[in-house]
Amino acid sequence: MARPNEEVEALLEEYADLIAVTGGDAFKARAYEKAARAIGGYPADVSRLDIKGLKEIPGVGRSIAEKVIEYVRTGKVTAVEERRARIPAGVRQLITIPTLGPKKAMALYEDLHISSVGELADAIKAKRLRDLKGFGEKTEENILHGIALMQQVGERFLLSTAMEPAEDIVTELSRITGCENCAYAGSLRRTKETIGDIDILVAAERSAPFMDALTELPSTAEVIAHGQKKTSIRTVTGIQVDLRVVRPESWGAGLQYFTGSKAHNIRTRTIAVHLGLKLSEYGLFETEGGKRIASRSEREVYARLGLPWIPPTLREDRGEIEAGLRGELPEVVTEGDIKGDLHTHTDLTDGLAPLEEMVTAAAERGYAYYAVTDHAPNLYMQRMTDEKVLAQRELVRSLDGRQHGMRLLHGTELNIGPNGEVDWPGEFLQSFDICVASVHSHFNLGREAMTRRIVRACENPHINVIGHPTTRLLGRRHGIDADLDEVFAAGARTGTALEINAQPERLDLGDEDILRARSHGAKFAIDTDAHSVRHLAYLRYGLGTAQRGWLTSEDVINTWPLRRLRRFLRKDRAD
């Protein structure tokens, strides 16, 4: 089930949109947006807090706290219901389109009576929007991009959105008497960036107790099918869950079968046929006679096919079968390899927790080092100044090594301007331990200009990491138009790492881009871009994406010992 914090976050974000649509105070709408974000990232369960505890959350005053209490007690908020009633359902649907703001959605409804995504697409094709104030050809293009993003994602969910209910269900089913094994499989186990549905597999002698239990979980909103071999439900968050139960002796074969992509499974079944065998979810059998020869573990099944065990994240038929047959399968990077996080934020800019809390949480993860990289001054809304960042540096230095010996790096996240310029001059940047540089604006530059912009950032001797290199937001914003191969080559040539941003809505670079960048010899940093203590746990999603890109610990700079990392960060600058 969704955490109460996330439910409240979504509700307050909706309320902010409703305020904007109905012509409410813009300052009030922004206040609710800020409070929503703070609640979503707050470590404590807001459903267990009273008014006083809620007011300790940044940006949450008495009025917002009272609405949270009301929601926890009743499941709804009167003020939100009243605002919803003032706005047609069609307008609320239009608001969900990326690139279309609340005010424009209301204008479309009032002036052109558009109340659905389909009607909007038709109106754009007929060029009906161009006569409206504030609309034009460029606006139409942006809205069509937004509609395309919605359709591209469709009924798919972010990896993180699917992971939480999957883990909850596995935990609940594992408690049932007779369960010998239970795990999620499918695209979730392969850590794809978006998930269509959740596959759960159980090993047990009897299936009925598990099938019944799934339908009775509090998170189950709808039972789609209820049978002995397969049961499907839909959760309260709209995700379909398919449960299958196999006998314990078939566990390995079942897990292999329900994890691999369709293309990967075709390859393994083809290998089996060439060996005179038949592979199914029940086991690996001799074609003649039907004797089962492997099934209890995935390793056993792969070994009988002449292959090493293939990590789930590689099972996409992108060369893993051939590499396995040649004995050249990579040892992909794991969580145990990670020695630190190189891109994080505090409440000095847009983070939710003070420096001391972030450092303590990082130390508890067992890191050897940890970088603080708050935003630089050109991201004006963050109000960073030279004085503030230098004062933070003094605090960082005072905390260095005090938490389990973890070393602290003082850094910054710079803004890459349209011409590749960044916030501070070289002599000031030289005093930072690490500089991440990211594109935060001017997303629509032409391909040549955008490529030149990022290459120049790579060539800056003080920039160590290009943050979220394509700027994409899954389901909300396409990546920038740039010659990425030229960018990847520049990163390799200049000793500038490319970030794998672990924020679930980013996962940027994505796996296919990682594969391309790796072929150029680029190095990578798997970072959480954490804006709260909870975000530090997003590392798992960045790791999964890195594994899908075939990365080893040698490819990832924050798996290296601090001494080696510091040499890399110098970029061969003279002392």
XYZ file of C-alpha atoms in Angstrom:
575
model
C 0.000 0.000 0.000
C 1.068 3.590 -0.536
C 2.583 5.265 2.516
C 0.228 7.759 4.175
C 2.866 10.412 3.448
C 2.600 9.732 -0.279
C -1.204 9.776 -0.195
C -1.189 13.136 1.575
C 1.474 14.437 -0.808
C -0.699 13.562 -3.823
C -3.776 15.128 -2.222
C -2.031 18.412 -1.400
C -0.493 18.582 -4.885
C -3.977 18.172 -6.336
C -5.286 20.873 -4.016
C -2.559 23.245 -5.206
C -3.653 22.605 -8.809
C -7.304 23.132 -7.881
C -6.458 26.445 -6.244
C -4.665 27.566 -9.407
C -7.509 26.446 -11.689
C -10.146 28.275 -9.667
C -8.184 31.506 -9.665
C -6.984 31.250 -6.109
C -3.968 32.942 -4.603
C -0.788 31.816 -6.388
C 1.202 32.142 -3.165
C -1.221 29.788 -1.424
C -0.937 27.250 -4.250
C 2.865 27.321 -4.010
C 2.650 26.895 -0.240
C 0.635 23.698 -0.687
C 3.047 22.428 -3.342
C 5.977 22.993 -0.980
C 4.176 21.351 1.941
C 3.228 18.373 -0.226
C 6.823 17.798 -1.193
C 7.999 18.131 2.394
C 5.424 15.622 3.638
C 6.270 13.154 0.864
C 9.921 13.174 1.886
C 9.369 13.266 5.654
C 10.781 10.153 7.390
C 8.061 9.820 10.053
C 4.586 8.428 9.228
C 2.303 11.500 9.159
C -0.727 9.381 10.077
C 0.842 8.956 13.538
C 1.513 12.664 14.135
C -0.641 15.214 15.924
C -0.945 18.880 15.005
C 2.232 19.748 16.873
C 4.231 16.967 15.186
C 2.934 17.923 11.744
C 3.909 21.567 12.230
C 7.514 20.457 12.686
C 7.569 19.479 9.001
C 9.039 22.325 6.890
C 6.308 24.375 5.231
C 3.436 22.848 7.236
C 1.405 25.345 9.265
C -1.747 24.834 11.328
C -4.175 24.992 8.378
C -2.318 22.351 6.380
C -1.765 20.221 9.485
C -5.515 20.269 10.196
C -6.226 19.082 6.652
C -3.758 16.220 7.103
C -5.462 15.205 10.356
C -8.855 15.360 8.639
C -7.633 13.141 5.807
C -6.108 10.581 8.178
C -9.361 10.403 10.178
C -11.925 10.462 7.354
C -10.136 9.645 4.115
C -11.047 13.009 2.591
C -10.630 16.755 3.061
C -13.678 19.020 2.889
C -11.776 21.923 1.301
C -10.459 19.640 -1.446
C -13.928 18.172 -2.099
C -15.389 21.679 -2.382
C -12.718 22.743 -4.892
C -13.228 19.534 -6.892
C -16.950 20.249 -7.098
C -16.229 23.640 -8.682
C -14.240 22.107 -11.541
C -15.552 19.732 -14.236
C -14.006 16.266 -14.225
C -12.750 16.839 -17.767
C -10.640 19.772 -16.645
C -9.106 17.661 -13.878
C -8.174 15.139 -16.576
C -6.544 17.858 -18.697
C -4.443 19.010 -15.727
C -2.686 15.627 -15.729
C -1.165 16.333 -19.161
C 2.528 17.238 -18.804
C 3.275 20.751 -20.151
C -0.378 21.894 -19.721
C -0.876 24.039 -16.631
C -4.097 24.446 -14.616
C -4.987 27.883 -15.987
C -4.619 26.801 -19.600
C -6.713 23.696 -18.881
C -9.523 25.872 -17.519
C -9.279 28.247 -20.475
C -9.626 25.335 -22.898
C -12.763 24.181 -21.107
C -14.387 27.602 -20.818
C -13.560 28.900 -24.313
C -13.604 25.737 -26.433
C -15.570 23.340 -24.190
C -12.728 20.816 -24.315
C -13.035 18.269 -21.498
C -10.934 15.269 -22.555
C -7.499 14.466 -23.879
C -8.978 13.174 -27.128
C -10.949 16.385 -27.710
C -7.824 18.403 -27.044
C -5.768 16.418 -29.560
C -8.492 16.883 -32.184
C -8.660 20.636 -31.502
C -4.915 20.974 -31.960
C -5.050 19.123 -35.268
C -7.800 21.503 -36.366
C -5.659 24.480 -35.211
C -8.486 25.742 -32.980
C -6.216 26.755 -30.107
C -4.297 29.461 -31.917
C -6.971 32.111 -31.490
C -6.909 31.778 -27.700
C -4.918 34.239 -25.642
C -1.703 32.654 -24.416
C -1.776 29.834 -26.978
C 0.168 29.503 -30.211
C 1.894 27.044 -32.477
C 4.666 26.399 -29.943
C 2.098 25.817 -27.188
C 0.334 23.293 -29.401
C 3.601 21.448 -29.992
C 4.326 21.330 -26.268
C 0.848 20.020 -25.453
C 1.136 17.315 -28.116
C 4.476 16.306 -26.574
C 2.719 16.077 -23.221
C -0.058 13.899 -24.632
C 2.537 11.664 -26.283
C 4.311 11.257 -22.935
C 1.035 10.200 -21.303
C 0.328 7.681 -24.046
C 3.887 6.381 -23.968
C 3.618 5.587 -20.265
C 0.011 4.435 -20.583
C -0.937 2.135 -17.731
C 2.682 1.700 -16.664
C 3.975 2.726 -13.263
C 7.295 3.990 -12.001
C 9.614 1.295 -10.677
C 9.381 2.707 -7.153
C 5.580 2.857 -7.294
C 5.420 -0.865 -8.047
C 8.197 -1.910 -5.687
C 6.491 -0.979 -2.422
C 3.261 -2.992 -2.910
C 5.258 -5.888 -4.360
C 7.476 -6.070 -1.293
C 4.457 -5.745 1.016
C 2.686 -8.619 -0.745
C 5.793 -10.821 -0.666
C 6.093 -10.153 3.071
C 2.459 -11.039 3.733
C 2.421 -14.216 1.629
C 5.733 -15.380 3.090
C 4.064 -15.547 6.519
C 1.506 -18.122 5.414
C 2.097 -21.672 6.612
C 3.411 -23.834 3.790
C 5.282 -21.069 1.945
C 8.744 -22.345 1.035
C 9.704 -19.434 -1.226
C 8.106 -16.187 -2.348
C 9.452 -13.431 -4.615
C 8.423 -10.866 -7.173
C 9.485 -11.600 -10.734
C 8.926 -10.115 -14.190
C 9.995 -6.635 -15.221
C 10.067 -5.536 -11.572
C 12.802 -8.060 -10.767
C 14.619 -6.904 -13.906
C 14.233 -3.321 -12.494
C 12.838 -1.808 -15.663
C 12.210 1.911 -15.268
C 8.440 1.475 -15.631
C 6.305 -1.524 -14.739
C 3.119 -2.763 -16.402
C 2.084 -5.186 -13.662
C 3.543 -7.111 -10.749
C 4.301 -10.826 -10.988
C 4.483 -12.704 -7.679
C 5.663 -16.314 -7.460
C 5.181 -18.674 -4.504
C 6.602 -22.168 -3.965
C 4.207 -24.319 -1.913
C 2.423 -27.680 -1.994
C -1.028 -26.047 -1.878
C -2.031 -22.938 -3.787
C -5.432 -22.134 -2.265
C -4.239 -20.405 0.944
C -2.104 -17.986 -1.064
C -4.721 -17.298 -3.729
C -7.289 -16.537 -1.033
C -4.883 -14.404 0.980
C -4.061 -12.184 -1.992
C -7.719 -11.368 -2.567
C -8.175 -10.474 1.109
C -5.217 -8.105 1.555
C -6.132 -4.526 2.607
C -4.348 -3.246 -0.506
C -6.614 -5.260 -2.837
C -9.266 -3.088 -4.466
C -10.540 -5.495 -7.138
C -10.316 -9.218 -7.824
C -9.828 -9.699 -11.564
C -9.507 -13.498 -11.565
C -9.359 -16.080 -8.762
C -8.165 -19.572 -9.643
C -5.980 -22.450 -8.507
C -3.064 -21.722 -10.854
C -3.322 -17.959 -11.134
C -5.034 -15.133 -9.270
C -5.045 -11.514 -10.422
C -6.041 -8.466 -8.398
C -5.816 -4.712 -8.746
C -4.404 -2.724 -5.845
C -5.842 0.471 -4.442
C -3.169 2.332 -6.428
C -4.330 0.713 -9.679
C -1.517 -1.794 -10.249
C -2.436 -5.292 -11.395
C -0.822 -8.134 -9.445
C -0.623 -11.662 -10.881
C 0.097 -14.487 -8.427
C 1.225 -17.948 -9.452
C 2.017 -20.862 -7.159
C 4.376 -23.661 -8.201
C 5.444 -26.760 -6.346
C 8.724 -26.368 -4.412
C 10.628 -28.662 -6.780
C 9.773 -26.278 -9.669
C 10.795 -23.057 -7.891
C 13.979 -22.349 -9.843
C 12.440 -23.043 -13.237
C 9.376 -20.966 -12.375
C 11.434 -18.009 -11.179
C 13.611 -18.153 -14.295
C 10.572 -18.396 -16.568
C 8.583 -15.553 -14.982
C 11.578 -13.209 -14.639
C 13.160 -13.163 -18.091
C 11.937 -10.946 -20.906
C 10.106 -12.692 -23.707
C 13.189 -12.456 -25.941
C 15.508 -13.845 -23.243
C 13.185 -16.773 -22.579
C 12.960 -17.600 -26.278
C 16.742 -17.817 -26.355
C 16.956 -20.121 -23.329
C 14.196 -22.383 -24.676
C 15.967 -22.520 -28.031
C 19.190 -23.617 -26.327
C 17.202 -26.301 -24.508
C 15.743 -27.613 -27.780
C 19.233 -27.859 -29.310
C 20.260 -29.945 -26.303
C 17.301 -32.270 -26.731
C 15.490 -30.717 -23.793
C 12.295 -28.802 -23.067
C 12.213 -25.795 -20.721
C 9.045 -24.549 -19.037
C 8.002 -22.944 -15.777
C 7.873 -26.432 -14.267
C 11.418 -27.460 -15.056
C 13.965 -28.564 -17.639
C 12.928 -31.940 -19.072
C 14.321 -34.499 -21.490
C 12.288 -34.325 -24.685
C 12.091 -38.068 -24.928
C 10.846 -39.724 -21.806
C 10.015 -36.458 -20.009
C 12.514 -36.907 -17.180
C 13.019 -33.709 -15.182
C 16.723 -32.905 -14.937
C 16.779 -29.383 -13.417
C 14.218 -27.173 -11.697
C 14.914 -26.451 -8.028
C 17.124 -23.372 -8.511
C 17.808 -20.884 -11.275
C 21.521 -21.685 -11.096
C 20.757 -25.339 -11.692
C 18.616 -24.555 -14.738
C 21.158 -22.184 -16.283
C 24.037 -24.577 -15.566
C 22.272 -27.438 -17.362
C 21.895 -25.121 -20.366
C 25.655 -24.496 -20.332
C 25.286 -20.970 -18.906
C 26.329 -19.206 -15.699
C 23.580 -17.721 -13.546
C 22.548 -14.512 -15.315
C 21.575 -11.558 -13.088
C 17.879 -10.692 -13.570
C 18.753 -7.142 -14.665
C 20.595 -8.541 -17.711
C 17.838 -10.853 -18.952
C 16.769 -8.772 -21.954
C 18.474 -10.630 -24.848
C 21.015 -7.848 -25.307
C 24.024 -10.123 -25.581
C 23.904 -11.768 -22.155
C 23.406 -15.269 -23.618
C 26.428 -14.940 -25.913
C 28.546 -13.426 -23.127
C 27.536 -16.264 -20.811
C 28.449 -18.918 -23.362
C 31.862 -17.242 -23.828
C 32.414 -16.947 -20.083
C 32.467 -13.139 -20.386
C 29.390 -12.151 -18.388
C 30.225 -9.018 -16.363
C 30.231 -8.931 -12.573
C 27.709 -6.118 -12.351
C 28.000 -3.462 -9.670
C 26.113 -4.208 -6.446
C 25.051 -2.217 -3.406
C 27.961 -3.662 -1.460
C 30.342 -2.001 -3.932
C 29.035 1.531 -3.319
C 31.269 3.547 -0.996
C 29.447 6.859 -1.062
C 26.850 9.181 -2.572
C 28.173 12.102 -4.637
C 25.034 14.194 -5.257
C 22.774 15.203 -2.335
C 20.989 18.302 -1.006
C 20.145 19.862 2.336
C 17.659 22.455 3.536
C 20.197 25.164 2.698
C 18.598 25.074 -0.751
C 15.696 22.806 -1.761
C 16.353 19.817 0.485
C 14.108 18.945 3.427
C 16.651 18.004 6.101
C 19.560 19.870 7.674
C 23.128 18.871 6.923
C 23.612 17.033 10.229
C 20.600 14.755 9.617
C 21.678 13.902 6.073
C 25.204 13.107 7.234
C 23.964 10.886 10.065
C 21.653 8.971 7.719
C 24.441 8.498 5.170
C 26.811 7.219 7.851
C 24.178 4.713 8.971
C 24.249 3.290 5.452
C 27.896 2.409 6.007
C 29.370 4.828 3.487
C 33.084 5.585 3.497
C 32.440 9.071 2.090
C 29.540 11.370 1.329
C 29.212 14.545 -0.737
C 26.944 17.501 -0.029
C 26.146 19.328 -3.289
C 23.570 22.044 -2.741
C 22.450 24.218 -5.639
C 24.528 27.127 -6.902
C 23.271 30.738 -7.240
C 22.076 30.692 -10.856
C 19.101 28.577 -9.756
C 17.747 31.803 -8.333
C 14.798 30.428 -6.370
C 17.245 28.585 -4.098
C 18.878 31.875 -2.997
C 22.378 30.496 -2.659
C 25.171 32.994 -2.015
C 28.945 32.822 -1.675
C 28.622 33.508 2.037
C 26.095 30.713 2.585
C 28.102 28.068 0.753
C 31.326 29.025 2.535
C 29.574 28.851 5.903
C 28.283 25.417 4.944
C 31.827 24.372 4.079
C 32.978 25.226 7.587
C 30.192 23.075 9.009
C 31.052 20.221 6.646
C 34.702 20.375 7.703
C 33.706 20.312 11.384
C 31.614 17.159 10.831
C 34.183 15.393 8.670
C 35.044 11.945 10.025
C 32.877 12.258 13.137
C 30.207 9.769 12.006
C 31.742 6.263 11.929
C 34.814 7.755 10.292
C 32.853 8.726 7.149
C 34.697 11.416 5.167
C 32.725 14.379 3.881
C 33.165 16.107 0.542
C 31.921 19.654 0.124
C 30.507 20.175 -3.319
C 27.882 21.980 -5.330
C 25.408 21.300 -8.109
C 26.084 23.909 -10.762
C 23.732 25.019 -13.494
C 24.900 24.555 -17.078
C 23.869 27.706 -18.933
C 22.844 27.845 -22.609
C 26.468 28.351 -23.716
C 27.990 25.858 -21.292
C 28.794 28.492 -18.654
C 28.337 27.695 -14.939
C 27.561 29.698 -11.806
C 30.928 30.444 -10.257
C 34.330 31.340 -11.759
C 37.126 28.786 -11.874
C 39.088 30.192 -8.948
C 36.027 29.818 -6.695
C 35.132 26.339 -8.011
C 38.649 25.121 -7.350
C 37.955 25.223 -3.619
C 35.169 22.604 -3.847
C 35.914 18.906 -3.410
C 33.449 17.953 -6.151
C 31.314 19.813 -8.694
C 28.225 18.297 -10.284
C 26.849 20.279 -13.230
C 23.328 19.869 -14.605
C 20.942 21.365 -17.146
C 18.009 22.973 -15.312
C 16.618 25.315 -17.973
C 16.561 26.130 -21.707
C 15.549 22.552 -22.512
C 14.549 23.378 -26.082
C 17.868 24.523 -27.526
C 18.639 23.132 -30.958
C 20.561 19.872 -31.199
C 23.891 21.430 -32.129
C 23.706 24.125 -29.448
C 22.613 21.643 -26.788
C 25.440 19.269 -27.651
C 28.006 22.088 -27.570
C 26.582 23.271 -24.243
C 27.166 19.957 -22.428
C 30.490 19.217 -24.127
C 31.778 22.598 -22.886
C 30.693 21.676 -19.382
C 32.653 18.421 -19.673
C 35.681 20.415 -20.804
C 35.512 22.658 -17.727
C 38.448 21.480 -15.566
C 36.417 21.976 -12.386
C 33.329 19.943 -13.328
C 33.483 16.313 -12.235
C 30.020 14.894 -12.900
C 27.266 15.734 -15.393
C 24.061 15.416 -13.370
C 20.941 13.760 -14.851
C 22.471 14.141 -18.336
C 19.339 13.951 -20.520
C 17.071 15.862 -18.029
C 14.202 13.471 -18.753
C 11.310 13.022 -16.316
C 9.558 9.722 -16.946
C 6.042 10.324 -18.208
C 6.447 14.092 -17.884
C 9.329 15.370 -19.977
C 11.336 14.035 -22.892
C 15.093 14.157 -22.707
C 16.989 16.973 -24.374
C 17.838 16.813 -28.069
C 21.611 16.393 -28.184
C 24.187 14.225 -29.905
C 24.641 11.968 -26.898
C 27.454 9.993 -28.488
C 29.460 13.216 -28.730
C 28.596 14.010 -25.103
C 29.592 10.515 -23.968
C 32.873 10.729 -25.862
C 33.572 14.129 -24.288
C 32.954 12.710 -20.843
C 35.422 9.904 -21.483
C 38.002 12.251 -23.027
C 37.894 14.842 -20.238
C 37.530 12.551 -17.238
C 34.011 13.792 -16.462
C 31.694 11.147 -15.040
C 28.120 10.753 -16.248
C 25.486 10.478 -13.565
C 22.975 7.685 -13.163
C 20.458 9.675 -11.165
C 18.545 7.260 -8.931
C 15.457 9.432 -8.445
C 12.663 7.096 -9.669
C 11.132 9.692 -11.969
C 14.521 10.308 -13.591
C 16.695 7.150 -13.742
C 18.894 9.283 -15.950
C 20.990 8.034 -17.669
C 18.716 5.169 -18.695
C 20.027 1.697 -19.411
C 20.296 2.007 -23.197
C 22.194 5.283 -22.921
C 24.507 3.703 -20.340
C 25.347 0.925 -22.775
C 26.225 3.518 -25.423
C 28.242 5.671 -23.028
C 30.149 2.646 -21.749
C 31.208 1.808 -25.307
C 32.891 5.250 -25.432
C 34.870 4.482 -22.271
C 32.916 6.849 -20.025
C 32.857 6.541 -16.240
C 29.705 6.877 -14.151
C 28.459 8.008 -10.731
C 25.363 6.348 -9.244
C 23.826 9.147 -7.152
C 20.547 9.582 -5.327
C 20.186 13.366 -5.785
C 18.629 13.019 -2.329
C 16.542 15.929 -1.087
C 15.534 14.117 2.111
C 16.756 11.285 4.319
C 14.277 8.902 2.694
C 15.703 9.609 -0.747
C 19.039 8.037 0.195
C 17.333 4.644 -0.174
C 16.674 5.402 -3.866
C 20.195 4.134 -4.498
C 18.690 0.702 -5.226
C 16.944 2.043 -8.343
C 20.102 3.640 -9.687
C 21.969 0.386 -9.069
C 19.363 -1.604 -10.960
C 19.624 0.792 -13.890
C 23.429 0.591 -13.807
C 23.248 -3.208 -13.850
C 20.908 -3.078 -16.842
C 23.651 -1.036 -18.509
C 26.181 -3.833 -17.779
C 28.288 -1.682 -15.467
C 30.892 -3.146 -13.146
C 32.434 -1.525 -10.073
C 35.372 -0.433 -12.240
C 32.979 1.719 -14.306
C 31.467 3.513 -11.288
C 33.590 6.133 -9.541
C 31.735 5.998 -6.213
C 32.746 2.381 -5.751
C 36.405 3.434 -5.672
C 38.458 4.080 -2.510
C 38.550 7.752 -1.521
C 42.172 8.203 -2.553
C 41.466 7.004 -6.095
C 38.248 9.026 -6.250
C 40.087 12.212 -5.270
C 42.634 11.661 -8.064
C 39.764 11.351 -10.549
C 38.111 14.513 -9.215
C 41.274 16.531 -9.818
C 40.922 15.980 -13.587
C 44.721 16.272 -13.814
C 44.654 19.891 -12.648
C 47.969 21.300 -11.516
C 48.331 21.639 -7.736
